[in-house]
PDB file of C-alpha atoms in Angstrom:
ATOM      1  CA  MET A   4      80.808 -80.949-109.335  1.00 48.00           C
ATOM      2  CA  ASN A   5      81.743 -84.513-107.513  1.00 49.00           C
ATOM      3  CA  SER A   6      80.401 -87.338-105.540  1.00 45.00           C
ATOM      4  CA  ALA A   7      82.061 -85.302-103.225  1.00 47.00           C
ATOM      5  CA  SER A   8      81.495 -81.851-103.126  1.00 44.00           C
ATOM      6  CA  LEU A   9      78.550 -83.105-103.846  1.00 42.00           C
ATOM      7  CA  TRP A  10      78.113 -84.317 -99.915  1.00 38.00           C
ATOM      8  CA  GLU A  11      79.728 -81.713 -98.152  1.00 44.00           C
ATOM      9  CA  LEU A  12      77.426 -79.680 -99.453  1.00 41.00           C
ATOM     10  CA  LYS A  13      74.345 -81.830 -98.327  1.00 42.00           C
ATOM     11  CA  PHE A  14      76.156 -82.774 -95.096  1.00 42.00           C
ATOM     12  CA  PRO A  15      78.260 -79.844 -93.950  1.00 44.00           C
ATOM     13  CA  THR A  16      78.935 -81.004 -90.774  1.00 44.00           C
ATOM     14  CA  CYS A  17      79.320 -84.606 -89.656  1.00 42.00           C
ATOM     15  CA  MET A  18      77.340 -86.808 -87.457  1.00 43.00           C
ATOM     16  CA  LYS A  19      79.348 -84.772 -84.622  1.00 44.00           C
ATOM     17  CA  GLU A  20      77.753 -81.467 -85.487  1.00 46.00           C
ATOM     18  CA  LEU A  21      74.827 -82.207 -86.082  1.00 42.00           C
ATOM     19  CA  ARG A  22      73.837 -83.892 -82.883  1.00 46.00           C
ATOM     20  CA  ARG A  23      74.217 -80.467 -81.579  1.00 48.00           C
ATOM     21  CA  GLU A  24      71.979 -78.910 -83.413  1.00 50.00           C
ATOM     22  CA  PRO A  25      68.471 -78.519 -81.223  1.00 52.00           C
ATOM     23  CA  VAL A  26      66.018 -80.291 -82.605  1.00 49.00           C
ATOM     24  CA  PHE A  27      68.217 -83.713 -82.979  1.00 44.00           C
ATOM     25  CA  SER A  28      69.958 -83.359 -79.805  1.00 49.00           C
ATOM     26  CA  TYR A  29      66.156 -82.780 -78.492  1.00 44.00           C
ATOM     27  CA  CYS A  30      64.751 -86.030 -79.939  1.00 46.00           C
ATOM     28  CA  TRP A  31      68.167 -87.675 -78.758  1.00 39.00           C
ATOM     29  CA  TYR A  32      67.612 -86.740 -75.602  1.00 42.00           C
ATOM     30  CA  ILE A  33      63.781 -88.039 -75.765  1.00 44.00           C
ATOM     31  CA  SER A  34      64.804 -91.513 -76.638  1.00 46.00           C
ATOM     32  CA  THR A  35      67.379 -91.676 -74.541  1.00 45.00           C
ATOM     33  CA  GLU A  36      64.730 -91.065 -71.823  1.00 46.00           C
ATOM     34  CA  PHE A  37      61.999 -93.352 -73.526  1.00 45.00           C
ATOM     35  CA  ARG A  38      64.096 -96.526 -72.805  1.00 50.00           C
ATOM     36  CA  ILE A  39      65.530 -95.408 -68.867  1.00 48.00           C
ATOM     37  CA  MET A  40      61.685 -95.221 -67.997  1.00 51.00           C
ATOM     38  CA  SER A  41      60.301 -98.260 -69.819  1.00 66.00           C
ATOM     39  CA  GLU A  42      63.748-100.987 -68.429  1.00 83.00           C
ATOM     40  CA  LEU A  43      62.161-102.901 -66.252  1.00 91.00           C
ATOM     41  CA  VAL A  44      63.387-102.954 -62.738  1.00 92.00           C
ATOM     42  CA  THR A  45      63.259-105.859 -59.726  1.00 94.00           C
ATOM     43  CA  LEU A  46      62.508-104.901 -56.979  1.00 94.00           C
ATOM     44  CA  ASN A  47      63.305-107.009 -53.144  1.00 96.00           C
ATOM     45  CA  VAL A  48      60.859-105.390 -50.544  1.00 96.00           C
ATOM     46  CA  GLY A  49      61.768-107.174 -47.737  1.00 95.00           C
ATOM     47  CA  GLY A  50      62.845-109.913 -49.432  1.00 95.00           C
ATOM     48  CA  LYS A  51      60.268-110.337 -51.503  1.00 96.00           C
ATOM     49  CA  LEU A  52      60.871-109.409 -55.564  1.00 97.00           C
ATOM     50  CA  TYR A  53      58.600-107.714 -57.906  1.00 96.00           C
ATOM     51  CA  THR A  54      59.874-106.772 -61.772  1.00 95.00           C
ATOM     52  CA  THR A  55      57.863-103.709 -63.247  1.00 95.00           C
ATOM     53  CA  SER A  56      58.968-100.468 -64.841  1.00 93.00           C
ATOM     54  CA  ARG A  57      60.694 -97.536 -64.423  1.00 91.00           C
ATOM     55  CA  ALA A  58      58.542 -95.587 -65.303  1.00 91.00           C
ATOM     56  CA  THR A  59      55.436 -97.274 -63.348  1.00 93.00           C
ATOM     57  CA  LEU A  60      57.469 -96.900 -59.601  1.00 94.00           C
ATOM     58  CA  ALA A  61      58.425 -92.620 -60.932  1.00 92.00           C
ATOM     59  CA  CYS A  62      55.047 -92.258 -62.047  1.00 92.00           C
ATOM     60  CA  TYR A  63      54.507 -89.714 -58.989  1.00 94.00           C
ATOM     61  CA  PRO A  64      57.674 -87.709 -59.051  1.00 92.00           C
ATOM     62  CA  ASP A  65      57.409 -86.025 -55.726  1.00 94.00           C
ATOM     63  CA  SER A  66      57.278 -89.383 -53.823  1.00 95.00           C
ATOM     64  CA  MET A  67      59.648 -91.346 -52.448  1.00 93.00           C
ATOM     65  CA  LEU A  68      59.938 -93.906 -55.521  1.00 94.00           C
ATOM     66  CA  GLY A  69      59.604 -91.927 -57.809  1.00 92.00           C
ATOM     67  CA  ALA A  70      62.780 -89.290 -56.759  1.00 92.00           C
ATOM     68  CA  MET A  71      64.832 -92.739 -55.797  1.00 91.00           C
ATOM     69  CA  PHE A  72      63.699 -94.335 -59.705  1.00 88.00           C
ATOM     70  CA  SER A  73      64.114 -90.612 -61.474  1.00 84.00           C
ATOM     71  CA  GLY A  74      68.450 -90.596 -59.590  1.00 82.00           C
ATOM     72  CA  LYS A  75      67.502 -87.738 -57.257  1.00 84.00           C
ATOM     73  CA  LEU A  76      67.946 -90.335 -53.848  1.00 85.00           C
ATOM     74  CA  PRO A  77      70.462 -93.128 -53.933  1.00 85.00           C
ATOM     75  CA  SER A  78      68.783 -96.974 -53.408  1.00 84.00           C
ATOM     76  CA  SER A  79      70.592 -99.950 -52.076  1.00 90.00           C
ATOM     77  CA  LYS A  80      71.285-102.983 -53.711  1.00 92.00           C
ATOM     78  CA  ASP A  81      70.989-106.468 -52.216  1.00 93.00           C
ATOM     79  CA  SER A  82      73.084-109.501 -53.371  1.00 93.00           C
ATOM     80  CA  GLN A  83      72.053-109.987 -56.856  1.00 94.00           C
ATOM     81  CA  GLY A  84      71.546-106.612 -57.892  1.00 92.00           C
ATOM     82  CA  ASN A  85      68.342-105.593 -57.260  1.00 94.00           C
ATOM     83  CA  CYS A  86      66.955-101.935 -55.737  1.00 93.00           C
ATOM     84  CA  PHE A  87      66.455-103.351 -52.352  1.00 95.00           C
ATOM     85  CA  ILE A  88      63.572-102.156 -49.692  1.00 95.00           C
ATOM     86  CA  ASP A  89      63.125-102.668 -46.234  1.00 95.00           C
ATOM     87  CA  ARG A  90      60.123-102.454 -46.211  1.00 95.00           C
ATOM     88  CA  ASP A  91      56.174-105.022 -45.501  1.00 96.00           C
ATOM     89  CA  GLY A  92      56.723-106.668 -49.153  1.00 95.00           C
ATOM     90  CA  LYS A  93      53.402-108.518 -48.711  1.00 95.00           C
ATOM     91  CA  ILE A  94      51.438-105.610 -48.674  1.00 96.00           C
ATOM     92  CA  PHE A  95      54.298-103.989 -51.120  1.00 97.00           C
ATOM     93  CA  ARG A  96      51.932-105.160 -54.052  1.00 96.00           C
ATOM     94  CA  HIS A  97      48.602-103.435 -53.493  1.00 96.00           C
ATOM     95  CA  ILE A  98      51.033 -99.826 -53.437  1.00 96.00           C
ATOM     96  CA  LEU A  99      52.665-101.848 -56.982  1.00 96.00           C
ATOM     97  CA  ASN A 100      48.774-102.431 -58.396  1.00 96.00           C
ATOM     98  CA  PHE A 101      47.930 -98.541 -57.429  1.00 96.00           C
ATOM     99  CA  LEU A 102      51.489 -97.149 -59.438  1.00 96.00           C
ATOM    100  CA  ARG A 103      49.829 -99.051 -62.515  1.00 94.00           C
ATOM    101  CA  THR A 104      46.466 -97.931 -62.316  1.00 94.00           C
ATOM    102  CA  SER A 105      46.056 -94.982 -60.156  1.00 94.00           C
ATOM    103  CA  HIS A 106      42.832 -96.566 -58.477  1.00 94.00           C
ATOM    104  CA  LEU A 107      42.900 -98.115 -54.982  1.00 94.00           C
ATOM    105  CA  ASP A 108      41.570-101.267 -55.528  1.00 92.00           C
ATOM    106  CA  LEU A 109      41.494-104.044 -52.689  1.00 91.00           C
ATOM    107  CA  PRO A 110      39.882-107.390 -52.474  1.00 87.00           C
ATOM    108  CA  ASP A 111      37.019-107.624 -49.874  1.00 76.00           C
ATOM    109  CA  ASP A 112      38.660-109.311 -46.345  1.00 74.00           C
ATOM    110  CA  PHE A 113      41.224-107.324 -47.057  1.00 84.00           C
ATOM    111  CA  ARG A 114      41.733-106.531 -42.894  1.00 79.00           C
ATOM    112  CA  GLU A 115      45.788-104.623 -43.296  1.00 90.00           C
ATOM    113  CA  MET A 116      44.706-100.135 -43.470  1.00 89.00           C
ATOM    114  CA  LYS A 117      46.905 -99.212 -40.668  1.00 90.00           C
ATOM    115  CA  LEU A 118      49.515-101.260 -42.552  1.00 94.00           C
ATOM    116  CA  LEU A 119      48.947-100.104 -45.770  1.00 95.00           C
ATOM    117  CA  LYS A 120      48.580 -96.475 -44.943  1.00 94.00           C
ATOM    118  CA  ARG A 121      51.893 -96.791 -42.663  1.00 94.00           C
ATOM    119  CA  GLU A 122      53.447 -97.495 -45.912  1.00 96.00           C
ATOM    120  CA  ALA A 123      51.831 -95.626 -47.660  1.00 96.00           C
ATOM    121  CA  ASP A 124      53.142 -92.285 -45.859  1.00 95.00           C
ATOM    122  CA  PHE A 125      56.207 -94.252 -45.746  1.00 96.00           C
ATOM    123  CA  TYR A 126      56.382 -94.296 -50.191  1.00 96.00           C
ATOM    124  CA  GLN A 127      55.145 -90.443 -48.805  1.00 95.00           C
ATOM    125  CA  ILE A 128      52.236 -91.070 -52.130  1.00 96.00           C
ATOM    126  CA  GLN A 129      49.520 -87.913 -51.906  1.00 96.00           C
ATOM    127  CA  PRO A 130      47.231 -89.881 -54.627  1.00 96.00           C
ATOM    128  CA  LEU A 131      46.717 -93.038 -52.834  1.00 96.00           C
ATOM    129  CA  ILE A 132      47.230 -91.994 -48.685  1.00 96.00           C
ATOM    130  CA  GLU A 133      43.587 -90.094 -50.571  1.00 95.00           C
ATOM    131  CA  ALA A 134      42.216 -92.384 -51.840  1.00 95.00           C
ATOM    132  CA  LEU A 135      43.255 -94.323 -48.309  1.00 94.00           C
ATOM    133  CA  GLN A 136      41.115 -91.789 -46.966  1.00 91.00           C
ATOM    134  CA  GLU A 137      37.990 -92.120 -48.963  1.00 91.00           C
ATOM    135  CA  LYS A 138      37.992 -95.289 -48.091  1.00 90.00           C
ATOM    136  CA  GLU A 139      38.098 -95.156 -44.693  1.00 84.00           C
ATOM    137  CA  LYS A 140      35.364 -93.008 -44.559  1.00 82.00           C
ATOM    138  CA  GLU A 141      32.951 -95.223 -46.455  1.00 82.00           C
ATOM    139  CA  MET A 142      34.184 -98.899 -44.026  1.00 76.00           C
ATOM    140  CA  SER A 143      33.490 -96.151 -40.782  1.00 73.00           C
ATOM    141  CA  LEU A 144      29.753 -95.584 -42.387  1.00 73.00           C
ATOM    142  CA  LEU A 145      28.530 -99.446 -43.250  1.00 68.00           C
ATOM    143  CA  GLU A 146      30.452 -99.684 -39.400  1.00 70.00           C
ATOM    144  CA  ARG A 147      27.804 -97.274 -37.656  1.00 79.00           C
ATOM    145  CA  ASN A 148      25.336 -98.349 -39.630  1.00 85.00           C
ATOM    146  CA  ALA A 149      24.863-102.701 -39.549  1.00 90.00           C
ATOM    147  CA  MET A 150      23.079-105.120 -39.402  1.00 91.00           C
ATOM    148  CA  LEU A 151      23.697-108.642 -37.679  1.00 94.00           C
ATOM    149  CA  ASN A 152      21.614-111.684 -38.165  1.00 93.00           C
ATOM    150  CA  ILE A 153      22.513-115.563 -36.441  1.00 93.00           C
ATOM    151  CA  SER A 154      20.331-118.529 -38.203  1.00 93.00           C
ATOM    152  CA  LEU A 155      21.129-121.292 -35.326  1.00 93.00           C
ATOM    153  CA  ASN A 156      20.273-124.806 -36.096  1.00 94.00           C
ATOM    154  CA  LYS A 157      19.935-128.459 -33.651  1.00 93.00           C
ATOM    155  CA  LYS A 158      20.365-131.800 -34.421  1.00 94.00           C
ATOM    156  CA  ILE A 159      20.983-134.134 -32.719  1.00 93.00           C
ATOM    157  CA  LYS A 160      23.702-137.513 -32.717  1.00 91.00           C
ATOM    158  CA  THR A 161      24.415-140.368 -31.522  1.00 90.00           C
ATOM    159  CA  VAL A 162      28.081-141.466 -30.024  1.00 86.00           C
ATOM    160  CA  HIS A 163      28.916-144.584 -29.054  1.00 85.00           C
ATOM    161  CA  PHE A 164      32.021-145.404 -26.573  1.00 81.00           C
ATOM    162  CA  THR A 165      33.727-147.933 -24.885  1.00 79.00           C
ATOM    163  CA  VAL A 166      33.886-147.691 -20.688  1.00 75.00           C
ATOM    164  CA  ARG A 167      36.548-149.511 -19.113  1.00 74.00           C
ATOM    165  CA  GLU A 168      35.408-150.280 -16.451  1.00 73.00           C
ATOM    166  CA  GLY A 169      38.288-152.828 -14.588  1.00 73.00           C
ATOM    167  CA  PRO A 170      41.746-154.035 -15.655  1.00 77.00           C
ATOM    168  CA  GLN A 171      39.873-156.468 -18.541  1.00 75.00           C
ATOM    169  CA  THR A 172      36.742-155.496 -18.826  1.00 75.00           C
ATOM    170  CA  TYR A 173      35.110-153.325 -21.229  1.00 75.00           C
ATOM    171  CA  THR A 174      31.179-152.065 -21.566  1.00 81.00           C
ATOM    172  CA  LEU A 175      30.040-150.976 -24.790  1.00 84.00           C
ATOM    173  CA  SER A 176      27.436-147.746 -24.677  1.00 83.00           C
ATOM    174  CA  SER A 177      25.874-144.897 -26.573  1.00 85.00           C
ATOM    175  CA  SER A 178      25.216-141.444 -25.435  1.00 85.00           C
ATOM    176  CA  ASN A 179      22.703-138.488 -27.423  1.00 90.00           C
ATOM    177  CA  MET A 180      24.303-135.081 -27.989  1.00 90.00           C
ATOM    178  CA  ASP A 181      22.905-131.382 -28.968  1.00 93.00           C
ATOM    179  CA  VAL A 182      25.166-130.266 -32.186  1.00 95.00           C
ATOM    180  CA  PHE A 183      24.246-127.086 -32.347  1.00 96.00           C
ATOM    181  CA  THR A 184      25.551-125.029 -35.649  1.00 96.00           C
ATOM    182  CA  ALA A 185      25.714-120.305 -35.682  1.00 95.00           C
ATOM    183  CA  ASP A 186      25.724-118.755 -38.794  1.00 96.00           C
ATOM    184  CA  ILE A 187      26.872-115.437 -38.327  1.00 95.00           C
ATOM    185  CA  PHE A 188      26.462-113.030 -41.002  1.00 95.00           C
ATOM    186  CA  CYS A 189      27.742-108.858 -39.924  1.00 93.00           C
ATOM    187  CA  THR A 190      27.678-106.284 -42.451  1.00 89.00           C
ATOM    188  CA  SER A 191      30.223-104.661 -39.927  1.00 88.00           C
ATOM    189  CA  SER A 192      33.219-106.262 -40.509  1.00 85.00           C
ATOM    190  CA  THR A 193      34.957-105.153 -36.426  1.00 85.00           C
ATOM    191  CA  PHE A 194      32.021-106.151 -34.610  1.00 90.00           C
ATOM    192  CA  LEU A 195      32.085-109.294 -36.165  1.00 91.00           C
ATOM    193  CA  ASN A 196      35.141-109.642 -35.108  1.00 88.00           C
ATOM    194  CA  HIS A 197      34.512-108.289 -31.751  1.00 89.00           C
ATOM    195  CA  ILE A 198      32.041-111.568 -31.211  1.00 92.00           C
ATOM    196  CA  VAL A 199      34.862-114.212 -32.567  1.00 91.00           C
ATOM    197  CA  ASN A 200      37.294-113.081 -30.018  1.00 90.00           C
ATOM    198  CA  ARG A 201      34.566-113.411 -26.843  1.00 93.00           C
ATOM    199  CA  PHE A 202      34.268-117.193 -27.888  1.00 95.00           C
ATOM    200  CA  CYS A 203      37.176-120.344 -28.366  1.00 94.00           C
ATOM    201  CA  TYR A 204      36.666-123.837 -28.626  1.00 94.00           C
ATOM    202  CA  TYR A 205      37.543-126.445 -25.833  1.00 93.00           C
ATOM    203  CA  PHE A 206      39.070-129.087 -27.835  1.00 91.00           C
ATOM    204  CA  ASN A 207      42.418-132.022 -26.939  1.00 89.00           C
ATOM    205  CA  GLY A 208      42.713-130.552 -23.345  1.00 87.00           C
ATOM    206  CA  SER A 209      42.840-126.532 -24.664  1.00 90.00           C
ATOM    207  CA  VAL A 210      41.333-123.515 -25.760  1.00 90.00           C
ATOM    208  CA  SER A 211      41.524-122.056 -29.680  1.00 91.00           C
ATOM    209  CA  SER A 212      40.686-119.860 -31.184  1.00 89.00           C
ATOM    210  CA  VAL A 213      37.540-119.757 -33.531  1.00 91.00           C
ATOM    211  CA  TYR A 214      39.023-117.293 -35.607  1.00 83.00           C
ATOM    212  CA  SER A 215      39.795-120.446 -38.920  1.00 81.00           C
ATOM    213  CA  GLU A 216      35.684-120.204 -39.166  1.00 82.00           C
ATOM    214  CA  LEU A 217      35.158-117.025 -40.196  1.00 82.00           C
ATOM    215  CA  GLU A 218      34.578-117.595 -44.256  1.00 80.00           C
ATOM    216  CA  ASP A 219      35.346-113.208 -45.337  1.00 82.00           C
ATOM    217  CA  GLN A 220      35.415-110.577 -42.984  1.00 83.00           C
ATOM    218  CA  ASN A 221      31.353-110.714 -42.501  1.00 88.00           C
ATOM    219  CA  HIS A 222      31.094-114.468 -42.067  1.00 93.00           C
ATOM    220  CA  VAL A 223      31.283-117.325 -40.035  1.00 94.00           C
ATOM    221  CA  VAL A 224      29.990-120.580 -39.115  1.00 95.00           C
ATOM    222  CA  LEU A 225      30.658-122.167 -35.215  1.00 95.00           C
ATOM    223  CA  GLN A 226      29.711-125.478 -34.255  1.00 95.00           C
ATOM    224  CA  TRP A 227      29.679-127.539 -31.292  1.00 96.00           C
ATOM    225  CA  VAL A 228      27.983-130.380 -28.876  1.00 95.00           C
ATOM    226  CA  ALA A 229      27.134-129.719 -25.562  1.00 93.00           C
ATOM    227  CA  THR A 230      28.413-130.998 -22.680  1.00 91.00           C
ATOM    228  CA  VAL A 231      27.765-134.686 -22.457  1.00 87.00           C
ATOM    229  CA  SER A 232      27.308-136.982 -18.873  1.00 83.00           C
ATOM    230  CA  GLY A 233      29.521-140.092 -18.098  1.00 80.00           C
ATOM    231  CA  LEU A 234      30.864-139.398 -21.927  1.00 85.00           C
ATOM    232  CA  PRO A 235      34.254-139.382 -21.115  1.00 84.00           C
ATOM    233  CA  GLU A 236      36.736-136.725 -22.185  1.00 87.00           C
ATOM    234  CA  GLU A 237      39.470-139.007 -24.267  1.00 87.00           C
ATOM    235  CA  GLU A 238      35.980-139.621 -26.821  1.00 86.00           C
ATOM    236  CA  TYR A 239      35.713-135.476 -26.905  1.00 90.00           C
ATOM    237  CA  THR A 240      38.763-135.432 -29.077  1.00 90.00           C
ATOM    238  CA  LYS A 241      38.600-139.491 -30.726  1.00 88.00           C
ATOM    239  CA  GLN A 242      34.925-138.357 -32.277  1.00 89.00           C
ATOM    240  CA  ASN A 243      36.245-134.436 -33.616  1.00 90.00           C
ATOM    241  CA  LEU A 244      33.567-133.023 -30.776  1.00 92.00           C
ATOM    242  CA  LYS A 245      34.906-129.340 -29.750  1.00 94.00           C
ATOM    243  CA  ARG A 246      32.570-127.660 -27.323  1.00 95.00           C
ATOM    244  CA  LEU A 247      32.057-123.771 -27.292  1.00 96.00           C
ATOM    245  CA  CYS A 248      32.952-121.454 -24.260  1.00 95.00           C
ATOM    246  CA  VAL A 249      32.832-117.785 -23.554  1.00 93.00           C
ATOM    247  CA  MET A 250      36.183-115.854 -22.839  1.00 88.00           C
ATOM    248  CA  PRO A 251      37.439-115.099 -20.230  1.00 85.00           C
ATOM    249  CA  ALA A 252      36.532-117.223 -17.688  1.00 83.00           C
ATOM    250  CA  ASN A 253      36.429-120.424 -20.501  1.00 87.00           C
ATOM    251  CA  LYS A 254      31.726-120.662 -19.738  1.00 90.00           C
ATOM    252  CA  PRO A 255      30.555-123.269 -21.169  1.00 92.00           C
ATOM    253  CA  ILE A 256      28.056-123.468 -24.179  1.00 94.00           C
ATOM    254  CA  ASN A 257      25.817-125.577 -23.174  1.00 94.00           C
ATOM    255  CA  SER A 258      22.284-124.639 -25.285  1.00 91.00           C
ATOM    256  CA  PHE A 259      21.279-122.172 -27.805  1.00 89.00           C
ATOM    257  CA  CYS A 260      19.889-120.092 -24.923  1.00 88.00           C
ATOM    258  CA  VAL A 261      22.641-119.571 -22.795  1.00 91.00           C
ATOM    259  CA  PHE A 262      24.550-119.043 -26.199  1.00 93.00           C
ATOM    260  CA  VAL A 263      21.648-116.463 -27.333  1.00 90.00           C
ATOM    261  CA  GLU A 264      21.986-115.001 -24.185  1.00 90.00           C
ATOM    262  CA  GLU A 265      25.658-113.792 -24.119  1.00 92.00           C
ATOM    263  CA  ILE A 266      25.161-112.557 -28.453  1.00 93.00           C
ATOM    264  CA  LEU A 267      22.409-110.489 -27.419  1.00 91.00           C
ATOM    265  CA  LYS A 268      24.672-108.575 -23.645  1.00 92.00           C
ATOM    266  CA  ILE A 269      27.768-107.944 -26.548  1.00 92.00           C
ATOM    267  CA  ALA A 270      25.360-106.301 -29.233  1.00 93.00           C
ATOM    268  CA  MET A 271      23.685-104.495 -27.025  1.00 91.00           C
ATOM    269  CA  THR A 272      26.750-102.966 -25.041  1.00 90.00           C
ATOM    270  CA  ASP A 273      27.539-102.277 -28.698  1.00 89.00           C
ATOM    271  CA  GLY A 274      24.541-100.709 -29.972  1.00 89.00           C
ATOM    272  CA  PHE A 275      22.389-103.006 -31.431  1.00 92.00           C
ATOM    273  CA  CYS A 276      18.851-103.624 -30.665  1.00 89.00           C
ATOM    274  CA  VAL A 277      15.832-105.989 -32.262  1.00 80.00           C
ATOM    275  CA  ASP A 278      13.872-104.502 -35.468  1.00 70.00           C
ATOM    276  CA  SER A 279      11.306-103.401 -34.446  1.00 65.00           C
ATOM    277  CA  THR A 280       9.702-103.499 -37.744  1.00 65.00           C
ATOM    278  CA  LEU A 281      10.691-107.188 -38.563  1.00 61.00           C
ATOM    279  CA  PRO A 282       6.922-108.653 -38.743  1.00 61.00           C
ATOM    280  CA  ALA A 283       5.530-110.999 -35.979  1.00 57.00           C
ATOM    281  CA  SER A 284       6.964-114.490 -37.410  1.00 57.00           C
ATOM    282  CA  PHE A 285      10.709-113.102 -36.949  1.00 53.00           C
ATOM    283  CA  LEU A 286      10.191-111.686 -34.056  1.00 51.00           C
ATOM    284  CA  THR A 287       8.317-115.642 -32.668  1.00 57.00           C
ATOM    285  CA  ASP A 288      11.888-117.015 -34.329  1.00 56.00           C
ATOM    286  CA  ILE A 289      14.334-115.108 -32.130  1.00 56.00           C
ATOM    287  CA  LYS A 290      12.971-117.085 -28.803  1.00 54.00           C
ATOM    288  CA  ASN A 291      12.416-119.682 -30.389  1.00 62.00           C
ATOM    289  CA  ASN A 292      16.373-119.701 -30.788  1.00 61.00           C
ATOM    290  CA  LYS A 293      16.266-119.926 -34.672  1.00 81.00           C
ATOM    291  CA  ILE A 294      17.105-116.810 -35.971  1.00 84.00           C
ATOM    292  CA  ILE A 295      18.669-113.601 -34.409  1.00 86.00           C
ATOM    293  CA  ARG A 296      18.134-110.901 -36.077  1.00 88.00           C
ATOM    294  CA  LEU A 297      19.117-107.070 -34.260  1.00 91.00           C
ATOM    295  CA  THR A 298      20.383-103.605 -36.109  1.00 91.00           C
ATOM    296  CA  ARG A 299      22.399-100.421 -35.621  1.00 89.00           C
ATOM    297  CA  TYR A 300      21.993 -96.907 -36.383  1.00 83.00           C
ATOM    298  CA  LYS A 301      24.435 -94.302 -35.156  1.00 70.00           C
TER     299      LYS A 301
END
C-alpha cells in the first residue's frame, strides 16, 4: 500500500467534509462563540467612552444590553465606529461595574439613586433593579432612625481697618468680632441636606449656598462671623468674612443662641428630640450652646 492509499485509509474525508462531523462542528462553534464574546467593545454612552468585553455586556441575556450585544437588537454607531447609547455617561460606570461583578458597590457619598434606578430600568437589568430596591430599604431604615450631633465653638477675632473721614483723611480703627464654627454630623443624609438648604452665606453683596462646606454626605462644617457695628461692608469682602443667614428671609445669625433656636425648630419639626438617656453634663452643654445632640426614632 502506497503512502497515498494510507492517507485515504486514515483520513477518508477532506477537512471540508470533516467539518460536518458533529463533534468537530460543535467545537468549532464553541470556539467561534468564545472569540466573539471575548472581543473588546468600546461604548460611547452620552459622550463618555467605556471599553469592556462583549461577554460582560451580554452577561444578562434578558436585558437590553444582553439583546444588543448578542445580535438580537441593532445598535447605533458614532463617527468613530463605537457603539453609541444616548444615555447618562457618568452613571453608566455603576451599571458596568454591576455587569462585571454582579454586586452593587456604590460610594459612601453617592447621591444619584433615582438616576441610577432610572438607568437600570432603561437597560432592563433585573438583578440590578432588585439590588437597588434592597439598597433603598437599607437606606430608608437608616433615614428613619437618626442621630444629629452639632459641636459649637466661638472665638474672638480682632480686625483692623481704615475709615475714610474726608477726601484725604483716613483713620485706622479696629474691632473685635465673634467667629462661630458649627461642626454638624447627622446619620441621615436627607435631613442634613434639609439643614444645609435652610442656611446660606452672605458675602460680597450676595448670598451663596453652604453646600461647598459638605465634608461628605453626613458631615458639614459651617464657619461665619457676626455682624460688627461700624465695620464697612467692603471690609467683610477684603478680609474674607462670611456671614450666615437663615432662608428664606435671609435672617442674620449673630449668636449661637439664634443658631440653636433655628436648628431646634428644623429638627423638632422633623421628629427629633433631646435624647433622655444622655448624662446631665450633655444637657448642660446644650444649655451653654456648646453641643446639640438629638435623636429620632420612627
